[in-house]
Amino acid sequence: MDFPPAHEAFFGFAERPFSLTPDPKYYFRSRSHSRAFDALSAGVAQRESVLLVTGDLGVGKTTLCRTFIDLLQRKTCAALISNALVSPEDLLRLLLQDLGGVSKDEVRTGRFAGASHAELNEMLDAFLSSLVTTGGCVVLIVDEAQSLPAATVEQIVALSTMDANREKSLQIVLAGQPAVGGGPAVPKAIDQLLTTRARLLPLERDECDRYIAHRLAIAGGAGVTFDARAVDVIYTLSGGVARLVNLLCEHGLQQAAAAKSRRIEFGMIESAAAAFELGRLRPKRFRWFGAQAR
């Protein structure tokens, strides 16, 4: 849902503090995120082949991926693939292009676009081999990994073993939703390769307070407050899922601006919950919405 920007001017925000677009600038290191971030950092430092981070929809996997790759790109070659629904050939093309492993001339003449699967593998292998002499490495992050096509899964397995006979120069970080029913979050062929597994969880109650304050401070508003009961309702209805916290806060700001109030009251949040029918969505399929606050 798109909101009119009126509340930005009223509160003095430089931008919307609760936009649903993942933005590393707003990254909040909850306890769960800190554990996952540290585990991924350690795994990459140890040159592990394949690492996995899982989390339910809306807990911040994409923001974590974008924050992590921003950090990596200051130190090493790194690429992020946001849409896992890619063919093996497109995966290789995106990786080579993002890493600078293909020349402008090859792109301009069309040779790169028309390269076969075998040729793309050879190009990547040559690029990785060139890094070995300098001690460099590549980190590939694939978001929404639960959607990987079977052929692309095979390609990732092949990439993970490509340089088995030389110093590890390619590492792969997968981020995706956990499997329903407790099975592996990724296909068995990949699951067997994993050495680091991290799990993102929803915010806890004290973190919800700090998360809201964190985003307000970055957006630059002055004198904007959510009363304690409003945060209670936000946390109860969202279950600590960051995306839902953002949705409720954004709507609460809209209502407060319309009322010319710089304080967001719990009634404004309850009104937002009614607008989005969160109470109706509480059943088993959406357990993380929690119980309706009263």
PDB file of C-alpha atoms in Angstrom:
ATOM      1  CA  MET A   1       0.000   0.000   0.000  1.00  0.00           C
ATOM      2  CA  ASP A   2       1.353   3.471  -0.890  1.00  0.00           C
ATOM      3  CA  PHE A   3       0.902   6.327   1.550  1.00  0.00           C
ATOM      4  CA  PRO A   4       0.796  10.016   0.677  1.00  0.00           C
ATOM      5  CA  PRO A   5       3.969  11.814   1.815  1.00  0.00           C
ATOM      6  CA  ALA A   6       2.163  14.422   3.954  1.00  0.00           C
ATOM      7  CA  HIS A   7       3.532  13.095   7.252  1.00  0.00           C
ATOM      8  CA  GLU A   8       7.153  13.572   6.131  1.00  0.00           C
ATOM      9  CA  ALA A   9       6.792  17.358   6.096  1.00  0.00           C
ATOM     10  CA  PHE A  10       4.686  17.434   9.271  1.00  0.00           C
ATOM     11  CA  PHE A  11       7.232  15.493  11.326  1.00  0.00           C
ATOM     12  CA  GLY A  12      10.288  16.962   9.589  1.00  0.00           C
ATOM     13  CA  PHE A  13      11.527  13.649   8.209  1.00  0.00           C
ATOM     14  CA  ALA A  14      14.147  13.660   5.472  1.00  0.00           C
ATOM     15  CA  GLU A  15      12.511  10.446   4.199  1.00  0.00           C
ATOM     16  CA  ARG A  16       9.952   7.860   5.259  1.00  0.00           C
ATOM     17  CA  PRO A  17      11.310   6.097   8.362  1.00  0.00           C
ATOM     18  CA  PHE A  18       9.187   2.978   7.927  1.00  0.00           C
ATOM     19  CA  SER A  19       9.416   2.315   4.213  1.00  0.00           C
ATOM     20  CA  LEU A  20       9.036  -1.358   3.313  1.00  0.00           C
ATOM     21  CA  THR A  21      11.987  -1.133   0.899  1.00  0.00           C
ATOM     22  CA  PRO A  22      15.055  -2.879   2.406  1.00  0.00           C
ATOM     23  CA  ASP A  23      17.758  -0.269   3.080  1.00  0.00           C
ATOM     24  CA  PRO A  24      21.112  -0.987   4.790  1.00  0.00           C
ATOM     25  CA  LYS A  25      21.068   2.535   6.223  1.00  0.00           C
ATOM     26  CA  TYR A  26      18.237   1.443   8.529  1.00  0.00           C
ATOM     27  CA  TYR A  27      19.774  -1.910   9.448  1.00  0.00           C
ATOM     28  CA  PHE A  28      19.048  -2.725  13.094  1.00  0.00           C
ATOM     29  CA  ARG A  29      21.244  -5.256  14.849  1.00  0.00           C
ATOM     30  CA  SER A  30      18.812  -7.134  17.022  1.00  0.00           C
ATOM     31  CA  ARG A  31      20.217 -10.003  19.091  1.00  0.00           C
ATOM     32  CA  SER A  32      19.162 -12.470  16.402  1.00  0.00           C
ATOM     33  CA  HIS A  33      20.649 -10.357  13.602  1.00  0.00           C
ATOM     34  CA  SER A  34      23.894  -9.884  15.524  1.00  0.00           C
ATOM     35  CA  ARG A  35      24.313 -13.635  15.950  1.00  0.00           C
ATOM     36  CA  ALA A  36      23.601 -14.251  12.249  1.00  0.00           C
ATOM     37  CA  PHE A  37      25.849 -11.413  11.072  1.00  0.00           C
ATOM     38  CA  ASP A  38      28.719 -12.592  13.259  1.00  0.00           C
ATOM     39  CA  ALA A  39      28.287 -16.217  12.137  1.00  0.00           C
ATOM     40  CA  LEU A  40      28.370 -15.215   8.457  1.00  0.00           C
ATOM     41  CA  SER A  41      31.390 -12.957   9.016  1.00  0.00           C
ATOM     42  CA  ALA A  42      33.273 -15.780  10.748  1.00  0.00           C
ATOM     43  CA  GLY A  43      32.343 -18.291   8.026  1.00  0.00           C
ATOM     44  CA  VAL A  44      33.530 -15.984   5.263  1.00  0.00           C
ATOM     45  CA  ALA A  45      36.763 -15.253   7.154  1.00  0.00           C
ATOM     46  CA  GLN A  46      37.369 -19.007   7.419  1.00  0.00           C
ATOM     47  CA  ARG A  47      36.764 -19.475   3.682  1.00  0.00           C
ATOM     48  CA  GLU A  48      33.810 -21.834   4.135  1.00  0.00           C
ATOM     49  CA  SER A  49      32.224 -22.942   0.847  1.00  0.00           C
ATOM     50  CA  VAL A  50      28.490 -22.535   1.490  1.00  0.00           C
ATOM     51  CA  LEU A  51      26.720 -20.656   4.293  1.00  0.00           C
ATOM     52  CA  LEU A  52      23.011 -20.342   5.005  1.00  0.00           C
ATOM     53  CA  VAL A  53      20.834 -17.816   6.799  1.00  0.00           C
ATOM     54  CA  THR A  54      17.118 -18.496   7.177  1.00  0.00           C
ATOM     55  CA  GLY A  55      14.198 -16.523   8.518  1.00  0.00           C
ATOM     56  CA  ASP A  56      10.457 -16.191   8.056  1.00  0.00           C
ATOM     57  CA  LEU A  57       8.987 -13.643   5.684  1.00  0.00           C
ATOM     58  CA  GLY A  58       9.546 -10.073   6.870  1.00  0.00           C
ATOM     59  CA  VAL A  59      12.237 -10.568   9.533  1.00  0.00           C
ATOM     60  CA  GLY A  60      14.929  -8.730   7.554  1.00  0.00           C
ATOM     61  CA  LYS A  61      16.837 -11.276   5.441  1.00  0.00           C
ATOM     62  CA  THR A  62      17.140  -8.971   2.444  1.00  0.00           C
ATOM     63  CA  THR A  63      18.275  -6.023   4.568  1.00  0.00           C
ATOM     64  CA  LEU A  64      20.867  -8.291   6.202  1.00  0.00           C
ATOM     65  CA  CYS A  65      22.084  -9.438   2.763  1.00  0.00           C
ATOM     66  CA  ARG A  66      22.431  -5.878   1.496  1.00  0.00           C
ATOM     67  CA  THR A  67      24.171  -4.709   4.657  1.00  0.00           C
ATOM     68  CA  PHE A  68      26.535  -7.684   4.590  1.00  0.00           C
ATOM     69  CA  ILE A  69      27.460  -7.208   0.947  1.00  0.00           C
ATOM     70  CA  ASP A  70      28.128  -3.498   1.524  1.00  0.00           C
ATOM     71  CA  LEU A  71      30.647  -4.547   4.160  1.00  0.00           C
ATOM     72  CA  LEU A  72      32.173  -7.256   1.957  1.00  0.00           C
ATOM     73  CA  GLN A  73      32.608  -4.989  -1.044  1.00  0.00           C
ATOM     74  CA  ARG A  74      34.966  -2.786   0.952  1.00  0.00           C
ATOM     75  CA  LYS A  75      37.304  -5.747   1.400  1.00  0.00           C
ATOM     76  CA  THR A  76      36.779  -8.252  -1.396  1.00  0.00           C
ATOM     77  CA  CYS A  77      34.865  -9.087  -4.594  1.00  0.00           C
ATOM     78  CA  ALA A  78      31.209  -9.702  -3.816  1.00  0.00           C
ATOM     79  CA  ALA A  79      27.965 -10.033  -5.760  1.00  0.00           C
ATOM     80  CA  LEU A  80      24.328 -10.127  -4.699  1.00  0.00           C
ATOM     81  CA  ILE A  81      21.623 -11.912  -6.667  1.00  0.00           C
ATOM     82  CA  SER A  82      18.247 -10.739  -5.386  1.00  0.00           C
ATOM     83  CA  ASN A  83      16.066 -12.998  -7.490  1.00  0.00           C
ATOM     84  CA  ALA A  84      16.875 -16.684  -7.116  1.00  0.00           C
ATOM     85  CA  LEU A  85      14.587 -17.594 -10.023  1.00  0.00           C
ATOM     86  CA  VAL A  86      17.464 -17.523 -12.485  1.00  0.00           C
ATOM     87  CA  SER A  87      18.783 -20.121 -14.888  1.00  0.00           C
ATOM     88  CA  PRO A  88      22.297 -21.522 -14.405  1.00  0.00           C
ATOM     89  CA  GLU A  89      23.500 -19.436 -17.360  1.00  0.00           C
ATOM     90  CA  ASP A  90      21.962 -16.223 -15.998  1.00  0.00           C
ATOM     91  CA  LEU A  91      23.487 -16.947 -12.593  1.00  0.00           C
ATOM     92  CA  LEU A  92      26.935 -17.181 -14.188  1.00  0.00           C
ATOM     93  CA  ARG A  93      26.383 -14.073 -16.316  1.00  0.00           C
ATOM     94  CA  LEU A  94      25.227 -12.000 -13.332  1.00  0.00           C
ATOM     95  CA  LEU A  95      28.150 -13.215 -11.256  1.00  0.00           C
ATOM     96  CA  LEU A  96      30.739 -12.461 -13.935  1.00  0.00           C
ATOM     97  CA  GLN A  97      29.244  -9.062 -14.720  1.00  0.00           C
ATOM     98  CA  ASP A  98      28.951  -7.954 -11.087  1.00  0.00           C
ATOM     99  CA  LEU A  99      32.509  -9.039 -10.340  1.00  0.00           C
ATOM    100  CA  GLY A 100      34.056  -7.453 -13.407  1.00  0.00           C
ATOM    101  CA  GLY A 101      35.059 -10.874 -14.699  1.00  0.00           C
ATOM    102  CA  VAL A 102      34.035  -9.987 -18.252  1.00  0.00           C
ATOM    103  CA  SER A 103      35.475  -7.223 -20.405  1.00  0.00           C
ATOM    104  CA  LYS A 104      33.452  -4.311 -21.805  1.00  0.00           C
ATOM    105  CA  ASP A 105      34.465  -5.459 -25.261  1.00  0.00           C
ATOM    106  CA  GLU A 106      32.948  -8.910 -24.697  1.00  0.00           C
ATOM    107  CA  VAL A 107      29.713  -7.296 -23.512  1.00  0.00           C
ATOM    108  CA  ARG A 108      29.663  -4.742 -26.357  1.00  0.00           C
ATOM    109  CA  THR A 109      30.244  -7.297 -29.138  1.00  0.00           C
ATOM    110  CA  GLY A 110      27.561  -9.640 -27.814  1.00  0.00           C
ATOM    111  CA  ARG A 111      29.994 -12.501 -27.241  1.00  0.00           C
ATOM    112  CA  PHE A 112      29.170 -12.557 -23.539  1.00  0.00           C
ATOM    113  CA  ALA A 113      25.390 -12.635 -24.047  1.00  0.00           C
ATOM    114  CA  GLY A 114      25.731 -15.472 -26.542  1.00  0.00           C
ATOM    115  CA  ALA A 115      28.218 -17.526 -24.533  1.00  0.00           C
ATOM    116  CA  SER A 116      27.290 -21.143 -23.888  1.00  0.00           C
ATOM    117  CA  HIS A 117      27.006 -22.658 -20.420  1.00  0.00           C
ATOM    118  CA  ALA A 118      30.409 -24.327 -20.822  1.00  0.00           C
ATOM    119  CA  GLU A 119      32.013 -21.063 -21.991  1.00  0.00           C
ATOM    120  CA  LEU A 120      30.563 -19.149 -19.032  1.00  0.00           C
ATOM    121  CA  ASN A 121      31.942 -21.753 -16.636  1.00  0.00           C
ATOM    122  CA  GLU A 122      35.362 -21.458 -18.292  1.00  0.00           C
ATOM    123  CA  MET A 123      35.270 -17.655 -17.990  1.00  0.00           C
ATOM    124  CA  LEU A 124      34.407 -17.843 -14.306  1.00  0.00           C
ATOM    125  CA  ASP A 125      37.033 -20.492 -13.634  1.00  0.00           C
ATOM    126  CA  ALA A 126      39.671 -18.314 -15.317  1.00  0.00           C
ATOM    127  CA  PHE A 127      38.600 -15.304 -13.272  1.00  0.00           C
ATOM    128  CA  LEU A 128      38.740 -17.249  -9.990  1.00  0.00           C
ATOM    129  CA  SER A 129      42.136 -18.705 -10.905  1.00  0.00           C
ATOM    130  CA  SER A 130      43.462 -15.180 -11.416  1.00  0.00           C
ATOM    131  CA  LEU A 131      42.466 -14.319  -7.839  1.00  0.00           C
ATOM    132  CA  VAL A 132      44.425 -17.189  -6.304  1.00  0.00           C
ATOM    133  CA  THR A 133      47.792 -15.564  -7.015  1.00  0.00           C
ATOM    134  CA  THR A 134      46.749 -12.452  -5.078  1.00  0.00           C
ATOM    135  CA  GLY A 135      45.014 -14.343  -2.264  1.00  0.00           C
ATOM    136  CA  GLY A 136      41.682 -12.827  -3.273  1.00  0.00           C
ATOM    137  CA  CYS A 137      38.281 -14.449  -3.080  1.00  0.00           C
ATOM    138  CA  VAL A 138      34.711 -13.952  -4.246  1.00  0.00           C
ATOM    139  CA  VAL A 139      31.566 -14.039  -2.137  1.00  0.00           C
ATOM    140  CA  LEU A 140      28.258 -14.658  -3.896  1.00  0.00           C
ATOM    141  CA  ILE A 141      25.062 -13.938  -1.927  1.00  0.00           C
ATOM    142  CA  VAL A 142      21.802 -15.395  -3.244  1.00  0.00           C
ATOM    143  CA  ASP A 143      18.611 -14.031  -1.676  1.00  0.00           C
ATOM    144  CA  GLU A 144      15.271 -15.912  -1.748  1.00  0.00           C
ATOM    145  CA  ALA A 145      17.216 -19.166  -2.032  1.00  0.00           C
ATOM    146  CA  GLN A 146      14.111 -21.236  -1.308  1.00  0.00           C
ATOM    147  CA  SER A 147      13.023 -20.418  -4.894  1.00  0.00           C
ATOM    148  CA  LEU A 148      16.127 -21.776  -6.645  1.00  0.00           C
ATOM    149  CA  PRO A 149      15.243 -23.895  -9.707  1.00  0.00           C
ATOM    150  CA  ALA A 150      16.623 -27.438  -9.672  1.00  0.00           C
ATOM    151  CA  ALA A 151      19.101 -26.731 -12.481  1.00  0.00           C
ATOM    152  CA  THR A 152      20.431 -23.670 -10.640  1.00  0.00           C
ATOM    153  CA  VAL A 153      20.824 -25.738  -7.472  1.00  0.00           C
ATOM    154  CA  GLU A 154      23.046 -28.096  -9.492  1.00  0.00           C
ATOM    155  CA  GLN A 155      25.034 -25.101 -10.720  1.00  0.00           C
ATOM    156  CA  ILE A 156      25.577 -23.848  -7.160  1.00  0.00           C
ATOM    157  CA  VAL A 157      26.768 -27.283  -6.077  1.00  0.00           C
ATOM    158  CA  ALA A 158      29.164 -27.297  -9.041  1.00  0.00           C
ATOM    159  CA  LEU A 159      30.421 -23.800  -8.159  1.00  0.00           C
ATOM    160  CA  SER A 160      31.050 -24.842  -4.566  1.00  0.00           C
ATOM    161  CA  THR A 161      33.361 -27.630  -5.727  1.00  0.00           C
ATOM    162  CA  MET A 162      34.886 -25.797  -8.705  1.00  0.00           C
ATOM    163  CA  ASP A 163      38.086 -24.885  -6.883  1.00  0.00           C
ATOM    164  CA  ALA A 164      38.274 -27.866  -4.533  1.00  0.00           C
ATOM    165  CA  ASN A 165      41.858 -28.523  -5.654  1.00  0.00           C
ATOM    166  CA  ARG A 166      43.089 -24.986  -4.979  1.00  0.00           C
ATOM    167  CA  GLU A 167      42.737 -22.412  -2.247  1.00  0.00           C
ATOM    168  CA  LYS A 168      39.056 -21.602  -1.814  1.00  0.00           C
ATOM    169  CA  SER A 169      38.324 -18.552  -3.971  1.00  0.00           C
ATOM    170  CA  LEU A 170      34.516 -18.702  -4.160  1.00  0.00           C
ATOM    171  CA  GLN A 171      32.127 -18.697  -1.225  1.00  0.00           C
ATOM    172  CA  ILE A 172      28.349 -18.773  -1.459  1.00  0.00           C
ATOM    173  CA  VAL A 173      25.917 -17.312   1.080  1.00  0.00           C
ATOM    174  CA  LEU A 174      22.287 -18.371   0.686  1.00  0.00           C
ATOM    175  CA  ALA A 175      19.382 -16.569   2.361  1.00  0.00           C
ATOM    176  CA  GLY A 176      15.887 -17.998   2.351  1.00  0.00           C
ATOM    177  CA  GLN A 177      12.777 -18.979   4.227  1.00  0.00           C
ATOM    178  CA  PRO A 178      12.821 -22.109   6.387  1.00  0.00           C
ATOM    179  CA  ALA A 179      11.113 -25.146   4.948  1.00  0.00           C
ATOM    180  CA  VAL A 180       7.561 -25.930   6.031  1.00  0.00           C
ATOM    181  CA  GLY A 181       7.372 -29.028   8.204  1.00  0.00           C
ATOM    182  CA  GLY A 182      10.890 -28.888   9.581  1.00  0.00           C
ATOM    183  CA  GLY A 183      12.759 -30.206   6.545  1.00  0.00           C
ATOM    184  CA  PRO A 184      15.976 -28.669   5.182  1.00  0.00           C
ATOM    185  CA  ALA A 185      15.610 -25.034   4.107  1.00  0.00           C
ATOM    186  CA  VAL A 186      17.516 -25.732   0.891  1.00  0.00           C
ATOM    187  CA  PRO A 187      17.702 -28.846  -1.333  1.00  0.00           C
ATOM    188  CA  LYS A 188      19.571 -31.783   0.164  1.00  0.00           C
ATOM    189  CA  ALA A 189      22.437 -31.442  -2.328  1.00  0.00           C
ATOM    190  CA  ILE A 190      23.192 -27.995  -0.908  1.00  0.00           C
ATOM    191  CA  ASP A 191      22.270 -28.810   2.689  1.00  0.00           C
ATOM    192  CA  GLN A 192      25.061 -31.386   2.777  1.00  0.00           C
ATOM    193  CA  LEU A 193      27.618 -28.707   1.898  1.00  0.00           C
ATOM    194  CA  LEU A 194      26.676 -26.314   4.704  1.00  0.00           C
ATOM    195  CA  THR A 195      29.087 -25.584   7.509  1.00  0.00           C
ATOM    196  CA  THR A 196      27.488 -22.385   8.859  1.00  0.00           C
ATOM    197  CA  ARG A 197      23.766 -22.025   9.490  1.00  0.00           C
ATOM    198  CA  ALA A 198      22.201 -18.928  11.029  1.00  0.00           C
ATOM    199  CA  ARG A 199      18.565 -18.155  11.833  1.00  0.00           C
ATOM    200  CA  LEU A 200      16.897 -14.745  11.970  1.00  0.00           C
ATOM    201  CA  LEU A 201      14.060 -14.368  14.470  1.00  0.00           C
ATOM    202  CA  PRO A 202      11.448 -11.656  15.016  1.00  0.00           C
ATOM    203  CA  LEU A 203      12.244  -8.741  17.316  1.00  0.00           C
ATOM    204  CA  GLU A 204      11.754  -9.179  21.035  1.00  0.00           C
ATOM    205  CA  ARG A 205       9.639  -6.673  22.988  1.00  0.00           C
ATOM    206  CA  ASP A 206      12.521  -4.489  24.181  1.00  0.00           C
ATOM    207  CA  GLU A 207      14.022  -4.560  20.694  1.00  0.00           C
ATOM    208  CA  CYS A 208      10.760  -3.346  19.163  1.00  0.00           C
ATOM    209  CA  ASP A 209      11.069  -0.108  21.188  1.00  0.00           C
ATOM    210  CA  ARG A 210      14.663   0.410  20.099  1.00  0.00           C
ATOM    211  CA  TYR A 211      13.930  -0.550  16.478  1.00  0.00           C
ATOM    212  CA  ILE A 212      11.246   2.135  16.203  1.00  0.00           C
ATOM    213  CA  ALA A 213      13.479   4.768  17.845  1.00  0.00           C
ATOM    214  CA  HIS A 214      16.394   3.756  15.589  1.00  0.00           C
ATOM    215  CA  ARG A 215      14.430   4.297  12.383  1.00  0.00           C
ATOM    216  CA  LEU A 216      12.924   7.575  13.582  1.00  0.00           C
ATOM    217  CA  ALA A 217      16.380   8.921  14.450  1.00  0.00           C
ATOM    218  CA  ILE A 218      17.833   8.023  11.033  1.00  0.00           C
ATOM    219  CA  ALA A 219      14.899   9.622   9.196  1.00  0.00           C
ATOM    220  CA  GLY A 220      15.610  12.862  11.063  1.00  0.00           C
ATOM    221  CA  GLY A 221      12.269  13.652  12.657  1.00  0.00           C
ATOM    222  CA  ALA A 222      12.197  15.680  15.864  1.00  0.00           C
ATOM    223  CA  GLY A 223       9.863  15.235  18.812  1.00  0.00           C
ATOM    224  CA  VAL A 224       8.035  12.195  17.398  1.00  0.00           C
ATOM    225  CA  THR A 225       7.057   9.640  20.022  1.00  0.00           C
ATOM    226  CA  PHE A 226       5.149   6.367  20.159  1.00  0.00           C
ATOM    227  CA  ASP A 227       3.560   5.932  23.582  1.00  0.00           C
ATOM    228  CA  ALA A 228       4.247   2.697  25.475  1.00  0.00           C
ATOM    229  CA  ARG A 229       0.773   1.293  24.879  1.00  0.00           C
ATOM    230  CA  ALA A 230       1.120   1.969  21.144  1.00  0.00           C
ATOM    231  CA  VAL A 231       4.364  -0.027  21.076  1.00  0.00           C
ATOM    232  CA  ASP A 232       2.670  -2.810  23.041  1.00  0.00           C
ATOM    233  CA  VAL A 233      -0.041  -3.033  20.391  1.00  0.00           C
ATOM    234  CA  ILE A 234       2.525  -2.891  17.575  1.00  0.00           C
ATOM    235  CA  TYR A 235       4.555  -5.687  19.101  1.00  0.00           C
ATOM    236  CA  THR A 236       1.561  -7.892  19.915  1.00  0.00           C
ATOM    237  CA  LEU A 237      -0.010  -7.568  16.481  1.00  0.00           C
ATOM    238  CA  SER A 238       3.234  -7.882  14.522  1.00  0.00           C
ATOM    239  CA  GLY A 239       4.800 -10.610  16.658  1.00  0.00           C
ATOM    240  CA  GLY A 240       8.027  -8.637  16.255  1.00  0.00           C
ATOM    241  CA  VAL A 241       8.148  -9.171  12.468  1.00  0.00           C
ATOM    242  CA  ALA A 242       9.944  -6.061  11.215  1.00  0.00           C
ATOM    243  CA  ARG A 243       7.923  -5.690   8.029  1.00  0.00           C
ATOM    244  CA  LEU A 244       4.668  -5.616   9.992  1.00  0.00           C
ATOM    245  CA  VAL A 245       6.148  -3.247  12.575  1.00  0.00           C
ATOM    246  CA  ASN A 246       6.978  -0.896   9.694  1.00  0.00           C
ATOM    247  CA  LEU A 247       3.492  -1.210   8.236  1.00  0.00           C
ATOM    248  CA  LEU A 248       1.779  -0.382  11.527  1.00  0.00           C
ATOM    249  CA  CYS A 249       4.165   2.472  12.364  1.00  0.00           C
ATOM    250  CA  GLU A 250       3.780   4.025   8.919  1.00  0.00           C
ATOM    251  CA  HIS A 251       0.012   3.980   9.202  1.00  0.00           C
ATOM    252  CA  GLY A 252       0.197   5.327  12.759  1.00  0.00           C
ATOM    253  CA  LEU A 253       2.306   8.270  11.550  1.00  0.00           C
ATOM    254  CA  GLN A 254      -0.252   9.002   8.854  1.00  0.00           C
ATOM    255  CA  GLN A 255      -3.044   9.148  11.397  1.00  0.00           C
ATOM    256  CA  ALA A 256      -1.027  11.268  13.827  1.00  0.00           C
ATOM    257  CA  ALA A 257      -0.143  13.771  11.087  1.00  0.00           C
ATOM    258  CA  ALA A 258      -3.794  14.023  10.074  1.00  0.00           C
ATOM    259  CA  ALA A 259      -4.640  14.759  13.732  1.00  0.00           C
ATOM    260  CA  LYS A 260      -1.718  17.222  13.957  1.00  0.00           C
ATOM    261  CA  SER A 261      -0.275  15.194  16.832  1.00  0.00           C
ATOM    262  CA  ARG A 262       3.422  14.416  17.307  1.00  0.00           C
ATOM    263  CA  ARG A 263       2.534  11.541  19.599  1.00  0.00           C
ATOM    264  CA  ILE A 264       1.315   8.222  18.227  1.00  0.00           C
ATOM    265  CA  GLU A 265      -1.319   6.752  20.528  1.00  0.00           C
ATOM    266  CA  PHE A 266      -2.351   3.118  20.798  1.00  0.00           C
ATOM    267  CA  GLY A 267      -5.771   3.890  19.286  1.00  0.00           C
ATOM    268  CA  MET A 268      -4.089   4.992  16.063  1.00  0.00           C
ATOM    269  CA  ILE A 269      -2.274   1.652  15.870  1.00  0.00           C
ATOM    270  CA  GLU A 270      -5.448  -0.295  16.591  1.00  0.00           C
ATOM    271  CA  SER A 271      -7.099   1.623  13.771  1.00  0.00           C
ATOM    272  CA  ALA A 272      -4.220   0.619  11.474  1.00  0.00           C
ATOM    273  CA  ALA A 273      -4.623  -3.006  12.543  1.00  0.00           C
ATOM    274  CA  ALA A 274      -8.323  -2.871  11.667  1.00  0.00           C
ATOM    275  CA  ALA A 275      -7.518  -1.340   8.263  1.00  0.00           C
ATOM    276  CA  PHE A 276      -5.133  -4.195   7.482  1.00  0.00           C
ATOM    277  CA  GLU A 277      -7.380  -6.823   9.113  1.00  0.00           C
ATOM    278  CA  LEU A 278      -4.511  -8.153  11.219  1.00  0.00           C
ATOM    279  CA  GLY A 279      -6.881  -9.641  13.767  1.00  0.00           C
ATOM    280  CA  ARG A 280      -8.520 -11.726  11.041  1.00  0.00           C
ATOM    281  CA  LEU A 281      -5.127 -12.982   9.856  1.00  0.00           C
ATOM    282  CA  ARG A 282      -4.062 -14.354  13.220  1.00  0.00           C
ATOM    283  CA  PRO A 283      -4.863 -18.076  12.762  1.00  0.00           C
ATOM    284  CA  LYS A 284      -2.385 -20.927  12.431  1.00  0.00           C
ATOM    285  CA  ARG A 285      -1.033 -19.936   9.056  1.00  0.00           C
ATOM    286  CA  PHE A 286      -0.026 -16.541  10.496  1.00  0.00           C
ATOM    287  CA  ARG A 287       0.943 -17.503  14.050  1.00  0.00           C
ATOM    288  CA  TRP A 288       3.561 -14.762  14.213  1.00  0.00           C
ATOM    289  CA  PHE A 289       0.873 -12.054  14.208  1.00  0.00           C
ATOM    290  CA  GLY A 290       0.236 -12.859  17.846  1.00  0.00           C
ATOM    291  CA  ALA A 291      -2.924 -12.273  19.820  1.00  0.00           C
ATOM    292  CA  GLN A 292      -5.091  -9.180  19.392  1.00  0.00           C
ATOM    293  CA  ALA A 293      -4.142  -6.436  21.859  1.00  0.00           C
ATOM    294  CA  ARG A 294      -6.901  -4.919  23.917  1.00  0.00           C
TER     295      ARG A 294
END
